[in-house]
Amino acid sequence: MNLVLLFDEDLVHANRAIIQDERRLKHIHTVLRARVGERLKVGLLNGGIGYGTLIEISAEAIQLEVTIEQPAPPPLPLTLILALPRPKMLRRILQTVATCGVQELILLNSYRVEKSYWQTPRLTETEIHRQLILGLEQGGATQPPTVTVRKRFKPFVEDELGALVKGRQALLAHPNSGPLCPKNTAGEVVLAVGPEGGFIPYEVEKILACGFQPVHLGARILRVETAIPFLLGRLF
Ligand code: SAM
């Protein structure tokens, strides 16, 4: 946790917050070992960042005087379309996506996504939000990506994708295809990343038909959770 994220319900006044949940209390007590008078880096969910001076500390609650000094780092102008990963990876990927500043995430079905993945409790709004918060706290940012799910590949690609990519650079990360993924792009990007087994040729064709350019990352095939930060590092 490189920033203590504060929520509306923590704020008792505009500049006073009380933290009472076990997770943040435990972190501040046992990892940061913070003492009264010390300052912690804080941010307001969807707001600015600054510091919180510790006013009172107990096992049940921590009170902070909050000073917001600057805007949080802005999200990357990126919509990531990601074939739904297996539940265990989904948790980590949600965190990574929030840490790296992705603006929008669309979790999409694909032929090689196992049907059972859609049943995972990790896809509930609460669980997704929990992972995004962990990612923001890691990255020191405050704005979580919007996350939507599309359980049907064909209607999404045929009815929505064309409009989504309009006026934006659209890239499909696909091993051994097209040029090397570009570096330092300007403007908005839509990036599609496949499932562990990759998109099948039919899906690749459908995505390319919407104006996507295939790009690769070199000779090595990366796991999805490695490919994403690698791609973002190159693009932005
Ligand atoms: N056997 C699969 C294939 O050839 O498509 C490998 C899939 S890979 C584990 C999962 C996803 O990560 C891919 O669909 C792609 O989006 C991305 N990826 C991984 N390594 C990549 C590379 N070297 N170039 C481009 N994309 C890559």
PDB file of N, CA, C and O and ligand atoms in Angstrom, residues 173-176 192-199 215-224 227, ligand 1:
ATOM      1  N   ALA A 173      -2.933  -7.649 -29.643  1.00  0.00           N
ATOM      2  CA  ALA A 173      -1.684  -8.331 -29.281  1.00  0.00           C
ATOM      3  C   ALA A 173      -1.840  -9.792 -29.669  1.00  0.00           C
ATOM      4  O   ALA A 173      -2.696 -10.499 -29.108  1.00  0.00           O
ATOM      5  N   HIS A 174      -1.036 -10.208 -30.621  1.00  0.00           N
ATOM      6  CA  HIS A 174      -1.163 -11.572 -31.120  1.00  0.00           C
ATOM      7  C   HIS A 174       0.233 -12.078 -31.495  1.00  0.00           C
ATOM      8  O   HIS A 174       0.910 -11.451 -32.326  1.00  0.00           O
ATOM      9  N   PRO A 175       0.659 -13.176 -30.877  1.00  0.00           N
ATOM     10  CA  PRO A 175       2.030 -13.639 -31.122  1.00  0.00           C
ATOM     11  C   PRO A 175       2.309 -13.866 -32.612  1.00  0.00           C
ATOM     12  O   PRO A 175       1.425 -14.315 -33.352  1.00  0.00           O
ATOM     13  N   ASN A 176       3.521 -13.545 -33.009  1.00  0.00           N
ATOM     14  CA  ASN A 176       4.004 -13.774 -34.379  1.00  0.00           C
ATOM     15  C   ASN A 176       3.152 -13.101 -35.454  1.00  0.00           C
ATOM     16  O   ASN A 176       3.041 -13.604 -36.562  1.00  0.00           O
ATOM     17  N   ALA A 192      -6.507  -5.210 -27.556  1.00  0.00           N
ATOM     18  CA  ALA A 192      -7.144  -6.506 -27.272  1.00  0.00           C
ATOM     19  C   ALA A 192      -6.079  -7.536 -26.929  1.00  0.00           C
ATOM     20  O   ALA A 192      -5.058  -7.646 -27.618  1.00  0.00           O
ATOM     21  N   VAL A 193      -6.325  -8.275 -25.850  1.00  0.00           N
ATOM     22  CA  VAL A 193      -5.400  -9.317 -25.393  1.00  0.00           C
ATOM     23  C   VAL A 193      -6.189 -10.613 -25.235  1.00  0.00           C
ATOM     24  O   VAL A 193      -7.282 -10.623 -24.655  1.00  0.00           O
ATOM     25  N   GLY A 194      -5.620 -11.693 -25.736  1.00  0.00           N
ATOM     26  CA  GLY A 194      -6.341 -12.957 -25.796  1.00  0.00           C
ATOM     27  C   GLY A 194      -6.282 -13.780 -24.517  1.00  0.00           C
ATOM     28  O   GLY A 194      -5.649 -13.396 -23.530  1.00  0.00           O
ATOM     29  N   PRO A 195      -6.931 -14.935 -24.529  1.00  0.00           N
ATOM     30  CA  PRO A 195      -6.909 -15.841 -23.375  1.00  0.00           C
ATOM     31  C   PRO A 195      -5.613 -16.664 -23.357  1.00  0.00           C
ATOM     32  O   PRO A 195      -4.812 -16.567 -24.297  1.00  0.00           O
ATOM     33  N   GLU A 196      -5.430 -17.450 -22.320  1.00  0.00           N
ATOM     34  CA  GLU A 196      -4.197 -18.252 -22.200  1.00  0.00           C
ATOM     35  C   GLU A 196      -3.909 -19.062 -23.464  1.00  0.00           C
ATOM     36  O   GLU A 196      -2.773 -19.204 -23.879  1.00  0.00           O
ATOM     37  N   GLY A 197      -4.965 -19.600 -24.079  1.00  0.00           N
ATOM     38  CA  GLY A 197      -4.755 -20.399 -25.296  1.00  0.00           C
ATOM     39  C   GLY A 197      -4.722 -19.562 -26.557  1.00  0.00           C
ATOM     40  O   GLY A 197      -4.553 -20.091 -27.660  1.00  0.00           O
ATOM     41  N   GLY A 198      -4.899 -18.262 -26.441  1.00  0.00           N
ATOM     42  CA  GLY A 198      -4.901 -17.362 -27.589  1.00  0.00           C
ATOM     43  C   GLY A 198      -6.280 -17.289 -28.241  1.00  0.00           C
ATOM     44  O   GLY A 198      -7.131 -18.161 -28.047  1.00  0.00           O
ATOM     45  N   PHE A 199      -6.512 -16.236 -29.013  1.00  0.00           N
ATOM     46  CA  PHE A 199      -7.749 -16.131 -29.798  1.00  0.00           C
ATOM     47  C   PHE A 199      -7.675 -17.149 -30.929  1.00  0.00           C
ATOM     48  O   PHE A 199      -6.600 -17.401 -31.488  1.00  0.00           O
ATOM     49  N   VAL A 215      -0.251  -6.828 -33.479  1.00  0.00           N
ATOM     50  CA  VAL A 215       1.124  -6.482 -33.086  1.00  0.00           C
ATOM     51  C   VAL A 215       1.674  -7.610 -32.219  1.00  0.00           C
ATOM     52  O   VAL A 215       0.914  -8.320 -31.553  1.00  0.00           O
ATOM     53  N   HIS A 216       2.987  -7.754 -32.232  1.00  0.00           N
ATOM     54  CA  HIS A 216       3.571  -8.804 -31.403  1.00  0.00           C
ATOM     55  C   HIS A 216       4.578  -8.206 -30.425  1.00  0.00           C
ATOM     56  O   HIS A 216       4.886  -7.008 -30.471  1.00  0.00           O
ATOM     57  N   LEU A 217       5.083  -9.063 -29.564  1.00  0.00           N
ATOM     58  CA  LEU A 217       5.998  -8.617 -28.506  1.00  0.00           C
ATOM     59  C   LEU A 217       7.322  -9.356 -28.562  1.00  0.00           C
ATOM     60  O   LEU A 217       7.963  -9.560 -27.540  1.00  0.00           O
ATOM     61  N   GLY A 218       7.672  -9.819 -29.740  1.00  0.00           N
ATOM     62  CA  GLY A 218       8.920 -10.560 -29.847  1.00  0.00           C
ATOM     63  C   GLY A 218       8.666 -12.054 -29.864  1.00  0.00           C
ATOM     64  O   GLY A 218       7.515 -12.513 -29.845  1.00  0.00           O
ATOM     65  N   ALA A 219       9.746 -12.806 -29.874  1.00  0.00           N
ATOM     66  CA  ALA A 219       9.641 -14.244 -30.108  1.00  0.00           C
ATOM     67  C   ALA A 219       9.050 -15.013 -28.924  1.00  0.00           C
ATOM     68  O   ALA A 219       8.543 -16.115 -29.090  1.00  0.00           O
ATOM     69  N   ARG A 220       9.121 -14.433 -27.742  1.00  0.00           N
ATOM     70  CA  ARG A 220       8.654 -15.166 -26.563  1.00  0.00           C
ATOM     71  C   ARG A 220       7.152 -14.973 -26.353  1.00  0.00           C
ATOM     72  O   ARG A 220       6.648 -13.858 -26.442  1.00  0.00           O
ATOM     73  N   ILE A 221       6.497 -16.081 -26.024  1.00  0.00           N
ATOM     74  CA  ILE A 221       5.064 -15.998 -25.708  1.00  0.00           C
ATOM     75  C   ILE A 221       4.945 -15.740 -24.212  1.00  0.00           C
ATOM     76  O   ILE A 221       5.483 -16.512 -23.404  1.00  0.00           O
ATOM     77  N   LEU A 222       4.254 -14.697 -23.875  1.00  0.00           N
ATOM     78  CA  LEU A 222       4.152 -14.297 -22.465  1.00  0.00           C
ATOM     79  C   LEU A 222       2.803 -14.693 -21.887  1.00  0.00           C
ATOM     80  O   LEU A 222       1.802 -14.722 -22.597  1.00  0.00           O
ATOM     81  N   ARG A 223       2.792 -14.965 -20.607  1.00  0.00           N
ATOM     82  CA  ARG A 223       1.508 -15.152 -19.925  1.00  0.00           C
ATOM     83  C   ARG A 223       0.761 -13.831 -19.974  1.00  0.00           C
ATOM     84  O   ARG A 223       1.378 -12.756 -20.015  1.00  0.00           O
ATOM     85  N   VAL A 224      -0.565 -13.942 -19.887  1.00  0.00           N
ATOM     86  CA  VAL A 224      -1.384 -12.730 -19.988  1.00  0.00           C
ATOM     87  C   VAL A 224      -0.955 -11.691 -18.952  1.00  0.00           C
ATOM     88  O   VAL A 224      -0.830 -10.499 -19.256  1.00  0.00           O
ATOM     89  N   ALA A 227       2.145 -10.169 -20.244  1.00  0.00           N
ATOM     90  CA  ALA A 227       1.960  -9.448 -21.511  1.00  0.00           C
ATOM     91  C   ALA A 227       1.345  -8.061 -21.270  1.00  0.00           C
ATOM     92  O   ALA A 227       1.742  -7.090 -21.922  1.00  0.00           O
TER      93      ALA A 227
HETATM   94  N1  SAM B   1      -0.667 -20.029 -27.829  1.00  0.00           N
HETATM   95  C1  SAM B   1      -1.294 -18.731 -27.716  1.00  0.00           C
HETATM   96  C2  SAM B   1      -1.194 -17.970 -29.047  1.00  0.00           C
HETATM   97  O1  SAM B   1      -0.301 -18.267 -29.818  1.00  0.00           O
HETATM   98  O2  SAM B   1      -1.989 -17.026 -29.266  1.00  0.00           O
HETATM   99  C3  SAM B   1      -0.616 -17.967 -26.597  1.00  0.00           C
HETATM  100  C4  SAM B   1      -1.518 -17.057 -25.902  1.00  0.00           C
HETATM  101  S1  SAM B   1      -0.735 -15.960 -24.761  1.00  0.00           S
HETATM  102  C5  SAM B   1      -0.357 -16.983 -23.431  1.00  0.00           C
HETATM  103  C6  SAM B   1      -2.090 -15.012 -24.216  1.00  0.00           C
HETATM  104  C7  SAM B   1      -2.241 -13.663 -24.846  1.00  0.00           C
HETATM  105  O3  SAM B   1      -1.177 -12.794 -24.446  1.00  0.00           O
HETATM  106  C8  SAM B   1      -2.184 -13.653 -26.364  1.00  0.00           C
HETATM  107  O4  SAM B   1      -3.435 -13.951 -26.932  1.00  0.00           O
HETATM  108  C9  SAM B   1      -1.720 -12.233 -26.665  1.00  0.00           C
HETATM  109  O5  SAM B   1      -2.803 -11.344 -26.633  1.00  0.00           O
HETATM  110  C10 SAM B   1      -0.781 -11.939 -25.509  1.00  0.00           C
HETATM  111  N2  SAM B   1       0.615 -12.289 -25.835  1.00  0.00           N
HETATM  112  C11 SAM B   1       1.438 -13.106 -25.149  1.00  0.00           C
HETATM  113  N3  SAM B   1       2.659 -13.149 -25.714  1.00  0.00           N
HETATM  114  C12 SAM B   1       2.596 -12.355 -26.805  1.00  0.00           C
HETATM  115  C13 SAM B   1       3.556 -12.012 -27.829  1.00  0.00           C
HETATM  116  N4  SAM B   1       4.793 -12.475 -27.832  1.00  0.00           N
HETATM  117  N5  SAM B   1       3.138 -11.162 -28.788  1.00  0.00           N
HETATM  118  C14 SAM B   1       1.897 -10.665 -28.800  1.00  0.00           C
HETATM  119  N6  SAM B   1       0.963 -10.971 -27.878  1.00  0.00           N
HETATM  120  C15 SAM B   1       1.301 -11.799 -26.887  1.00  0.00           C
END
